[in-house]
PDB file of C-alpha atoms (C1' of nucleotides) in Angstrom:
ATOM      1  CA  MET A   1      -6.553   9.780  -9.591  1.00  0.00           C
ATOM      2  CA  ARG A   2      -7.511   8.993 -13.151  1.00  0.00           C
ATOM      3  CA  PHE A   3      -6.309   6.055 -15.206  1.00  0.00           C
ATOM      4  CA  ASP A   4      -4.079   7.110 -18.109  1.00  0.00           C
ATOM      5  CA  GLN A   5      -5.904   4.929 -20.581  1.00  0.00           C
ATOM      6  CA  PRO A   6      -9.057   2.779 -20.727  1.00  0.00           C
ATOM      7  CA  LEU A   7      -8.961  -0.409 -18.693  1.00  0.00           C
ATOM      8  CA  LEU A   8      -9.395  -3.825 -20.258  1.00  0.00           C
ATOM      9  CA  GLU A   9     -12.145  -6.082 -19.009  1.00  0.00           C
ATOM     10  CA  GLY A  10     -11.552  -9.731 -18.239  1.00  0.00           C
ATOM     11  CA  THR A  11     -12.353 -12.634 -15.982  1.00  0.00           C
ATOM     12  CA  LEU A  12     -10.141 -13.813 -13.156  1.00  0.00           C
ATOM     13  CA  VAL A  13      -8.840 -17.307 -13.831  1.00  0.00           C
ATOM     14  CA  ARG A  14      -6.690 -17.703 -10.758  1.00  0.00           C
ATOM     15  CA  ARG A  15      -4.559 -15.715  -8.371  1.00  0.00           C
ATOM     16  CA  TYR A  16      -1.262 -17.113  -7.139  1.00  0.00           C
ATOM     17  CA  LYS A  17       2.187 -16.237  -5.756  1.00  0.00           C
ATOM     18  CA  ARG A  18       0.591 -13.320  -3.913  1.00  0.00           C
ATOM     19  CA  PHE A  19       1.292 -10.776  -6.639  1.00  0.00           C
ATOM     20  CA  LEU A  20       0.198 -12.532  -9.817  1.00  0.00           C
ATOM     21  CA  ALA A  21      -3.148 -13.215 -11.428  1.00  0.00           C
ATOM     22  CA  ASP A  22      -4.126 -15.031 -14.610  1.00  0.00           C
ATOM     23  CA  VAL A  23      -6.854 -13.152 -16.434  1.00  0.00           C
ATOM     24  CA  LYS A  24      -8.865 -14.126 -19.481  1.00  0.00           C
ATOM     25  CA  LEU A  25      -9.521 -10.980 -21.496  1.00  0.00           C
ATOM     26  CA  ARG A  26     -12.692 -10.344 -23.485  1.00  0.00           C
ATOM     27  CA  SER A  27     -10.687 -10.984 -26.635  1.00  0.00           C
ATOM     28  CA  GLY A  28     -10.177 -14.540 -25.428  1.00  0.00           C
ATOM     29  CA  GLU A  29      -6.504 -13.974 -24.772  1.00  0.00           C
ATOM     30  CA  GLU A  30      -5.269 -15.233 -21.413  1.00  0.00           C
ATOM     31  CA  ILE A  31      -2.635 -13.077 -19.760  1.00  0.00           C
ATOM     32  CA  THR A  32      -0.710 -12.957 -16.498  1.00  0.00           C
ATOM     33  CA  ALA A  33      -1.097  -9.643 -14.731  1.00  0.00           C
ATOM     34  CA  HIS A  34       0.613  -8.163 -11.735  1.00  0.00           C
ATOM     35  CA  CYS A  35      -1.664  -7.680  -8.748  1.00  0.00           C
ATOM     36  CA  ALA A  36      -0.172  -5.075  -6.400  1.00  0.00           C
ATOM     37  CA  ASN A  37      -2.026  -6.384  -3.387  1.00  0.00           C
ATOM     38  CA  PRO A  38      -0.602  -9.364  -1.526  1.00  0.00           C
ATOM     39  CA  GLY A  39      -3.503  -9.387   0.910  1.00  0.00           C
ATOM     40  CA  SER A  40      -6.144 -12.082   0.985  1.00  0.00           C
ATOM     41  CA  LEU A  41      -8.691  -9.998  -1.017  1.00  0.00           C
ATOM     42  CA  LEU A  42     -11.432 -11.976   0.658  1.00  0.00           C
ATOM     43  CA  GLY A  43     -14.537 -12.066  -1.489  1.00  0.00           C
ATOM     44  CA  CYS A  44     -12.934 -10.337  -4.481  1.00  0.00           C
ATOM     45  CA  ALA A  45     -10.282 -12.696  -5.775  1.00  0.00           C
ATOM     46  CA  GLU A  46     -12.661 -15.515  -6.689  1.00  0.00           C
ATOM     47  CA  PRO A  47     -12.063 -17.272  -9.992  1.00  0.00           C
ATOM     48  CA  GLY A  48     -14.710 -16.174 -12.487  1.00  0.00           C
ATOM     49  CA  ASN A  49     -15.048 -12.655 -11.047  1.00  0.00           C
ATOM     50  CA  LYS A  50     -14.862  -9.730 -13.414  1.00  0.00           C
ATOM     51  CA  VAL A  51     -11.615  -7.744 -13.265  1.00  0.00           C
ATOM     52  CA  LEU A  52     -10.283  -4.608 -14.946  1.00  0.00           C
ATOM     53  CA  VAL A  53      -6.617  -4.330 -15.870  1.00  0.00           C
ATOM     54  CA  SER A  54      -4.437  -1.457 -17.068  1.00  0.00           C
ATOM     55  CA  ILE A  55      -1.679  -1.771 -19.658  1.00  0.00           C
ATOM     56  CA  HIS A  56       1.870  -0.504 -19.177  1.00  0.00           C
ATOM     57  CA  GLU A  57       4.320  -0.609 -22.061  1.00  0.00           C
ATOM     58  CA  ASP A  58       7.381   0.061 -19.894  1.00  0.00           C
ATOM     59  CA  PRO A  59       9.995  -2.455 -21.149  1.00  0.00           C
ATOM     60  CA  ARG A  60      11.406  -2.868 -17.644  1.00  0.00           C
ATOM     61  CA  ARG A  61       8.165  -4.453 -16.525  1.00  0.00           C
ATOM     62  CA  ARG A  62       7.919  -8.210 -16.591  1.00  0.00           C
ATOM     63  CA  PHE A  63       4.130  -8.089 -16.749  1.00  0.00           C
ATOM     64  CA  LYS A  64       2.534  -5.466 -18.977  1.00  0.00           C
ATOM     65  CA  HIS A  65      -0.881  -5.825 -17.346  1.00  0.00           C
ATOM     66  CA  GLN A  66      -1.773  -4.550 -13.912  1.00  0.00           C
ATOM     67  CA  VAL A  67      -4.937  -5.545 -12.031  1.00  0.00           C
ATOM     68  CA  GLU A  68      -6.638  -2.325 -10.911  1.00  0.00           C
ATOM     69  CA  ILE A  69     -10.192  -3.354 -10.040  1.00  0.00           C
ATOM     70  CA  MET A  70     -11.827  -6.630  -9.037  1.00  0.00           C
ATOM     71  CA  TYR A  71     -15.577  -7.087  -8.798  1.00  0.00           C
ATOM     72  CA  SER A  72     -17.293  -8.488  -5.751  1.00  0.00           C
ATOM     73  CA  GLY A  73     -20.699  -9.251  -7.220  1.00  0.00           C
ATOM     74  CA  ARG A  74     -21.648  -6.000  -8.991  1.00  0.00           C
ATOM     75  CA  THR A  75     -19.412  -3.800  -6.894  1.00  0.00           C
ATOM     76  CA  ALA A  76     -16.099  -2.513  -8.246  1.00  0.00           C
ATOM     77  CA  VAL A  77     -13.328  -2.864  -5.673  1.00  0.00           C
ATOM     78  CA  GLY A  78     -10.011  -1.045  -6.065  1.00  0.00           C
ATOM     79  CA  VAL A  79      -7.304  -3.567  -5.273  1.00  0.00           C
ATOM     80  CA  HIS A  80      -4.158  -1.653  -6.229  1.00  0.00           C
ATOM     81  CA  THR A  81      -2.612  -0.765  -2.863  1.00  0.00           C
ATOM     82  CA  GLY A  82      -0.181   1.612  -4.511  1.00  0.00           C
ATOM     83  CA  ARG A  83      -3.077   3.855  -5.519  1.00  0.00           C
ATOM     84  CA  ARG A  84      -4.180   4.649  -1.998  1.00  0.00           C
ATOM     85  CA  SER A  85      -1.285   6.980  -1.313  1.00  0.00           C
ATOM     86  CA  ALA A  86      -1.923   8.876  -4.559  1.00  0.00           C
ATOM     87  CA  VAL A  87      -5.658   9.067  -3.892  1.00  0.00           C
ATOM     88  CA  VAL A  88      -5.270  10.285  -0.309  1.00  0.00           C
ATOM     89  CA  THR A  89      -2.480  12.734  -1.127  1.00  0.00           C
ATOM     90  CA  GLU A  90      -4.614  14.177  -3.906  1.00  0.00           C
ATOM     91  CA  ALA A  91      -7.599  14.606  -1.580  1.00  0.00           C
ATOM     92  CA  ILE A  92      -5.530  16.250   1.159  1.00  0.00           C
ATOM     93  CA  THR A  93      -3.769  18.690  -1.158  1.00  0.00           C
ATOM     94  CA  GLN A  94      -7.098  19.610  -2.728  1.00  0.00           C
ATOM     95  CA  GLY A  95      -8.456  20.345   0.740  1.00  0.00           C
ATOM     96  CA  LYS A  96     -11.212  17.753   0.461  1.00  0.00           C
ATOM     97  CA  ILE A  97     -10.517  16.425   3.941  1.00  0.00           C
ATOM     98  CA  GLY A  98     -11.519  19.094   6.426  1.00  0.00           C
ATOM     99  CA  GLU A  99      -9.826  17.474   9.432  1.00  0.00           C
ATOM    100  CA  LEU A 100      -6.501  17.471   7.603  1.00  0.00           C
ATOM    101  CA  ALA A 101      -6.656  20.925   6.044  1.00  0.00           C
ATOM    102  CA  GLY A 102      -4.460  23.872   6.960  1.00  0.00           C
ATOM    103  CA  TYR A 103      -1.026  22.280   6.937  1.00  0.00           C
ATOM    104  CA  ALA A 104       1.742  23.790   4.839  1.00  0.00           C
ATOM    105  CA  THR A 105       3.648  20.670   3.798  1.00  0.00           C
ATOM    106  CA  LEU A 106       2.949  17.031   3.176  1.00  0.00           C
ATOM    107  CA  LYS A 107       5.753  14.478   3.326  1.00  0.00           C
ATOM    108  CA  ARG A 108       5.281  10.914   2.175  1.00  0.00           C
ATOM    109  CA  GLU A 109       6.944   7.773   3.458  1.00  0.00           C
ATOM    110  CA  VAL A 110       8.041   9.285   6.728  1.00  0.00           C
ATOM    111  CA  LYS A 111       9.982   7.243   9.229  1.00  0.00           C
ATOM    112  CA  ALA A 112       8.531   7.199  12.704  1.00  0.00           C
ATOM    113  CA  VAL A 113      10.796   6.168  15.531  1.00  0.00           C
ATOM    114  CA  ARG A 114      11.803   2.475  15.131  1.00  0.00           C
ATOM    115  CA  ASP A 115       9.004   1.864  12.683  1.00  0.00           C
ATOM    116  CA  ASN A 116       8.091   2.632   9.113  1.00  0.00           C
ATOM    117  CA  SER A 117       4.354   2.230   9.067  1.00  0.00           C
ATOM    118  CA  ILE A 118       3.662   5.960   8.731  1.00  0.00           C
ATOM    119  CA  ASP A 119       2.569   6.837   5.221  1.00  0.00           C
ATOM    120  CA  MET A 120       2.629  10.605   5.444  1.00  0.00           C
ATOM    121  CA  MET A 121       3.246  13.533   7.744  1.00  0.00           C
ATOM    122  CA  LEU A 122       1.656  16.970   7.679  1.00  0.00           C
ATOM    123  CA  THR A 123       3.445  19.948   9.193  1.00  0.00           C
ATOM    124  CA  GLY A 124       3.582  23.710   9.171  1.00  0.00           C
ATOM    125  CA  ASN A 125       1.481  26.778   9.954  1.00  0.00           C
ATOM    126  CA  GLY A 126       2.286  26.374  13.630  1.00  0.00           C
ATOM    127  CA  LEU A 127       0.222  23.203  13.939  1.00  0.00           C
ATOM    128  CA  ARG A 128       1.252  20.055  15.741  1.00  0.00           C
ATOM    129  CA  PRO A 129       2.814  17.571  13.316  1.00  0.00           C
ATOM    130  CA  CYS A 130       0.255  15.076  12.103  1.00  0.00           C
ATOM    131  CA  TYR A 131       1.265  11.500  11.314  1.00  0.00           C
ATOM    132  CA  ILE A 132      -1.037   9.498   9.075  1.00  0.00           C
ATOM    133  CA  THR A 133      -1.080   5.822   8.336  1.00  0.00           C
ATOM    134  CA  VAL A 134      -3.318   4.811   5.432  1.00  0.00           C
ATOM    135  CA  ARG A 135      -4.965   1.400   5.177  1.00  0.00           C
ATOM    136  CA  ASN A 136      -6.934  -0.122   2.340  1.00  0.00           C
ATOM    137  CA  VAL A 137     -10.353  -1.579   3.106  1.00  0.00           C
ATOM    138  CA  THR A 138     -11.561  -4.076   0.507  1.00  0.00           C
ATOM    139  CA  LEU A 139     -13.680  -6.403   2.629  1.00  0.00           C
ATOM    140  CA  ALA A 140     -17.382  -5.643   3.185  1.00  0.00           C
ATOM    141  CA  TYR A 141     -20.582  -7.374   4.255  1.00  0.00           C
ATOM    142  CA  GLU A 142     -24.036  -5.809   4.048  1.00  0.00           C
ATOM    143  CA  GLY A 143     -22.909  -2.213   3.784  1.00  0.00           C
ATOM    144  CA  VAL A 144     -20.176  -2.385   6.429  1.00  0.00           C
ATOM    145  CA  GLY A 145     -16.495  -2.265   5.558  1.00  0.00           C
ATOM    146  CA  TYR A 146     -14.035  -4.309   7.618  1.00  0.00           C
ATOM    147  CA  TYR A 147     -10.283  -4.211   8.194  1.00  0.00           C
ATOM    148  CA  PRO A 148      -8.142  -6.262   8.286  1.00  0.00           C
ATOM    149  CA  ASP A 149      -9.142  -9.117   5.996  1.00  0.00           C
ATOM    150  CA  ALA A 150      -6.598 -11.487   7.531  1.00  0.00           C
ATOM    151  CA  ILE A 151      -4.784 -11.799  10.860  1.00  0.00           C
ATOM    152  CA  ALA A 152      -1.780  -9.493  10.885  1.00  0.00           C
ATOM    153  CA  ALA A 153       0.435  -8.841  13.884  1.00  0.00           C
ATOM    154  CA  LYS A 154       1.662  -5.710  12.134  1.00  0.00           C
ATOM    155  CA  GLY A 155      -1.795  -4.183  12.203  1.00  0.00           C
ATOM    156  CA  SER A 156      -1.844  -4.107  15.995  1.00  0.00           C
ATOM    157  CA  GLN A 157       1.746  -2.861  16.138  1.00  0.00           C
ATOM    158  CA  ASP A 158       0.841   0.073  13.903  1.00  0.00           C
ATOM    159  CA  MET A 159      -1.813   1.084  16.420  1.00  0.00           C
ATOM    160  CA  HIS A 160       0.769   1.111  19.229  1.00  0.00           C
ATOM    161  CA  VAL A 161       3.083   3.291  17.140  1.00  0.00           C
ATOM    162  CA  LEU A 162       0.271   5.801  16.561  1.00  0.00           C
ATOM    163  CA  THR A 163      -0.587   5.777  20.271  1.00  0.00           C
ATOM    164  CA  ASP A 164       3.064   6.528  21.098  1.00  0.00           C
ATOM    165  CA  LEU A 165       3.047   9.485  18.705  1.00  0.00           C
ATOM    166  CA  VAL A 166      -0.015  10.921  20.455  1.00  0.00           C
ATOM    167  CA  ARG A 167       1.696  10.492  23.819  1.00  0.00           C
ATOM    168  CA  GLU A 168       4.685  12.414  22.461  1.00  0.00           C
ATOM    169  CA  GLY A 169       2.427  15.315  21.570  1.00  0.00           C
ATOM    170  CA  SER A 170       1.733  14.779  17.887  1.00  0.00           C
ATOM    171  CA  ARG A 171      -1.493  14.141  16.066  1.00  0.00           C
ATOM    172  CA  ALA A 172      -1.823  10.577  14.812  1.00  0.00           C
ATOM    173  CA  VAL A 173      -4.405   9.411  12.330  1.00  0.00           C
ATOM    174  CA  ILE A 174      -5.360   6.021  10.979  1.00  0.00           C
ATOM    175  CA  PHE A 175      -6.920   6.800   7.628  1.00  0.00           C
ATOM    176  CA  LEU A 176      -9.045   4.025   6.213  1.00  0.00           C
ATOM    177  CA  VAL A 177      -9.780   4.128   2.505  1.00  0.00           C
ATOM    178  CA  VAL A 178     -12.730   2.002   1.460  1.00  0.00           C
ATOM    179  CA  GLN A 179     -12.215   1.321  -2.227  1.00  0.00           C
ATOM    180  CA  ARG A 180     -15.760   0.185  -2.970  1.00  0.00           C
ATOM    181  CA  SER A 181     -19.070   2.010  -3.213  1.00  0.00           C
ATOM    182  CA  ASP A 182     -21.392  -0.383  -1.352  1.00  0.00           C
ATOM    183  CA  VAL A 183     -20.221   0.608   2.133  1.00  0.00           C
ATOM    184  CA  GLU A 184     -21.860   3.067   4.565  1.00  0.00           C
ATOM    185  CA  SER A 185     -19.814   2.511   7.731  1.00  0.00           C
ATOM    186  CA  PHE A 186     -16.618   0.897   8.987  1.00  0.00           C
ATOM    187  CA  ARG A 187     -15.897  -1.538  11.782  1.00  0.00           C
ATOM    188  CA  PRO A 188     -12.713  -3.309  12.843  1.00  0.00           C
ATOM    189  CA  ALA A 189     -12.923  -6.951  11.743  1.00  0.00           C
ATOM    190  CA  ASP A 190     -13.096  -8.572  15.194  1.00  0.00           C
ATOM    191  CA  HIS A 191     -14.251 -11.854  13.648  1.00  0.00           C
ATOM    192  CA  ILE A 192     -10.992 -12.028  11.700  1.00  0.00           C
ATOM    193  CA  ASP A 193      -8.420 -10.425  13.982  1.00  0.00           C
ATOM    194  CA  ALA A 194      -9.673  -9.736  17.530  1.00  0.00           C
ATOM    195  CA  ASP A 195      -6.269  -8.360  18.591  1.00  0.00           C
ATOM    196  CA  PHE A 196      -6.454  -5.662  15.964  1.00  0.00           C
ATOM    197  CA  GLY A 197      -9.931  -4.700  17.167  1.00  0.00           C
ATOM    198  CA  LEU A 198      -8.675  -4.285  20.727  1.00  0.00           C
ATOM    199  CA  ALA A 199      -5.603  -2.323  19.650  1.00  0.00           C
ATOM    200  CA  PHE A 200      -7.733  -0.133  17.370  1.00  0.00           C
ATOM    201  CA  ARG A 201     -10.239   0.785  20.120  1.00  0.00           C
ATOM    202  CA  ASP A 202      -7.451   1.301  22.637  1.00  0.00           C
ATOM    203  CA  ALA A 203      -5.629   3.634  20.246  1.00  0.00           C
ATOM    204  CA  VAL A 204      -8.792   5.662  19.602  1.00  0.00           C
ATOM    205  CA  ALA A 205      -9.441   5.886  23.365  1.00  0.00           C
ATOM    206  CA  ARG A 206      -5.926   7.286  23.755  1.00  0.00           C
ATOM    207  CA  GLY A 207      -6.383  10.003  21.180  1.00  0.00           C
ATOM    208  CA  VAL A 208      -5.547   8.432  17.832  1.00  0.00           C
ATOM    209  CA  GLU A 209      -7.996   9.757  15.261  1.00  0.00           C
ATOM    210  CA  ALA A 210      -9.724   7.166  13.098  1.00  0.00           C
ATOM    211  CA  MET A 211     -10.983   8.570   9.796  1.00  0.00           C
ATOM    212  CA  CYS A 212     -12.734   6.551   7.180  1.00  0.00           C
ATOM    213  CA  TYR A 213     -13.464   7.753   3.655  1.00  0.00           C
ATOM    214  CA  ARG A 214     -15.150   5.896   0.870  1.00  0.00           C
ATOM    215  CA  ALA A 215     -13.599   6.090  -2.571  1.00  0.00           C
ATOM    216  CA  LYS A 216     -15.526   6.180  -5.810  1.00  0.00           C
ATOM    217  CA  VAL A 217     -14.056   3.404  -7.921  1.00  0.00           C
ATOM    218  CA  THR A 218     -14.881   3.520 -11.623  1.00  0.00           C
ATOM    219  CA  ARG A 219     -13.144   2.439 -14.788  1.00  0.00           C
ATOM    220  CA  LYS A 220     -12.152   6.088 -15.287  1.00  0.00           C
ATOM    221  CA  GLY A 221     -10.336   6.488 -11.990  1.00  0.00           C
ATOM    222  CA  ILE A 222     -10.433   6.466  -8.209  1.00  0.00           C
ATOM    223  CA  GLU A 223     -11.163   9.431  -5.960  1.00  0.00           C
ATOM    224  CA  LEU A 224     -12.297   9.954  -2.396  1.00  0.00           C
ATOM    225  CA  ASP A 225     -16.029  10.379  -2.318  1.00  0.00           C
ATOM    226  CA  LYS A 226     -17.383  10.884   1.199  1.00  0.00           C
ATOM    227  CA  LYS A 227     -16.623  10.403   4.837  1.00  0.00           C
ATOM    228  CA  ILE A 228     -18.280   7.419   6.452  1.00  0.00           C
ATOM    229  CA  ALA A 229     -18.829   6.539  10.107  1.00  0.00           C
ATOM    230  CA  VAL A 230     -16.356   4.525  12.148  1.00  0.00           C
ATOM    231  CA  ASP A 231     -18.372   2.172  14.359  1.00  0.00           C
ATOM    232  CA  LEU A 232     -16.475   1.130  17.472  1.00  0.00           C
ATOM    233  CA  GLY A 233     -19.335  -0.964  18.890  1.00  0.00           C
ATOM    234  CA  ALA A 234     -17.766  -4.119  20.256  1.00  0.00           C
TER     235      ALA A 234
ATOM    236  C1'  DC B   1       3.952 -21.957  21.226  1.00  0.00           C
ATOM    237  C1'  DT B   2       5.130 -17.336  20.066  1.00  0.00           C
ATOM    238  C1'  DT B   3       7.745 -13.968  17.872  1.00  0.00           C
ATOM    239  C1'  DC B   4      10.181 -12.167  14.211  1.00  0.00           C
ATOM    240  C1'  DA B   5      13.018 -11.780  10.027  1.00  0.00           C
ATOM    241  C1'  DC B   6      12.810 -12.591   5.464  1.00  0.00           C
ATOM    242  C1'  DC B   7      10.507 -13.444   1.104  1.00  0.00           C
ATOM    243  C1'  DT B   8       7.572 -12.302  -3.046  1.00  0.00           C
ATOM    244  C1'  DG B   9       7.316  -8.617  -8.161  1.00  0.00           C
ATOM    245  C1'  DG B  10       6.789  -4.236  -9.112  1.00  0.00           C
ATOM    246  C1'  DA B  11       6.122   0.887  -8.035  1.00  0.00           C
ATOM    247  C1'  DT B  12       7.922   4.761  -6.198  1.00  0.00           C
ATOM    248  C1'  DA B  13      11.035   8.031  -4.038  1.00  0.00           C
ATOM    249  C1'  DC B  14      15.378   9.438  -3.585  1.00  0.00           C
ATOM    250  C1'  DC B  15      20.327   9.454  -4.393  1.00  0.00           C
ATOM    251  C1'  DT B  16      24.450   9.488  -7.282  1.00  0.00           C
ATOM    252  C1'  DC B  17      26.833  10.019 -11.398  1.00  0.00           C
ATOM    253  C1'  DG B  18      28.001  11.611 -15.962  1.00  0.00           C
ATOM    254  C1'  DC B  19      27.460  14.713 -19.523  1.00  0.00           C
ATOM    255  C1'  DA B  20      26.398  19.136 -21.723  1.00  0.00           C
TER     256       DA B  20
ATOM    257  C1'  DT C   1      25.035  24.256 -12.654  1.00  0.00           C
ATOM    258  C1'  DG C   2      21.358  21.605 -14.174  1.00  0.00           C
ATOM    259  C1'  DC C   3      19.399  17.874 -16.188  1.00  0.00           C
ATOM    260  C1'  DG C   4      18.434  13.029 -17.236  1.00  0.00           C
ATOM    261  C1'  DA C   5      19.682   8.277 -16.640  1.00  0.00           C
ATOM    262  C1'  DG C   6      20.559   4.673 -13.806  1.00  0.00           C
ATOM    263  C1'  DG C   7      20.942   2.538  -9.319  1.00  0.00           C
ATOM    264  C1'  DT C   8      19.319   1.715  -4.616  1.00  0.00           C
ATOM    265  C1'  DA C   9      16.142   1.514  -0.726  1.00  0.00           C
ATOM    266  C1'  DT C  10      11.679   0.893   0.873  1.00  0.00           C
ATOM    267  C1'  DC C  11       6.974  -0.175   0.632  1.00  0.00           C
ATOM    268  C1'  DC C  12       2.906  -3.134  -0.247  1.00  0.00           C
ATOM    269  C1'  DA C  13       0.945  -7.261   3.562  1.00  0.00           C
ATOM    270  C1'  DG C  14       0.587 -11.799   4.636  1.00  0.00           C
ATOM    271  C1'  DG C  15       3.065 -16.594   4.190  1.00  0.00           C
ATOM    272  C1'  DT C  16       6.775 -19.182   5.719  1.00  0.00           C
ATOM    273  C1'  DG C  17      10.160 -21.045   8.455  1.00  0.00           C
ATOM    274  C1'  DA C  18      13.724 -20.304  11.865  1.00  0.00           C
ATOM    275  C1'  DA C  19      14.827 -18.825  16.379  1.00  0.00           C
ATOM    276  C1'  DG C  20      13.734 -18.048  21.144  1.00  0.00           C
TER     277       DG C  20
END
DNA sequence: CTTCACCTGGATACCTCGCA
DNA sequence: TGCGAGGTATCCAGGTGAAG
């Protein structure tokens, strides 16, 4: 996934109302940009941090600027949650993800029974259907990526949905996309949401596949880079 | 106290409609 | 019939407040 045009560099002034961020551009101009990530963005959304924004001239948009990347120290972190689907879809269709290769069709935004947390479904070629839920990982300490970055009841529920799909005979995958380059392994964030950690390990024990890939985040674009280890150590 | 529906601003996917 | 334009539904993911 490449950005259509060069990103503008600026400094985060403040983030508010979940989806908005005031940014002071290098030109000195202060703008309000849309930030398509209502999560806590722990460690990234600090006032004074460097950010990169894209420009969209679509007249229907209320905010022409879109926050794409925030810096945590010197590390670029992709914060646009909408990009993850594009990045993962691209990697799957290009066959970059061995575990998910060989399917004939990929459907996005699939509805699982009584829930809508499934991001995509792979089918065809006589294989069991494979349901995938994709999560963004933006939080990291000392080379380890963590999810979630805030307590979320929905996170645990998603794990139960995936477990149910496995029980019904399908493949179910939780696909973690780490949108920062300073991470070598992934762990559930027990210190933030212990329930999620339990649900995550339970789901894996029951056959849900946990895959974690690191994305290369640059001002040119975002693409999956390499697979990293999922550490279940309690 | 816990659970759950609803809310936020914009993107995206999909559906419907009108016109050529 | 086929295309584009416009409208609608759903998602992001946690905060909030109401209901149980």
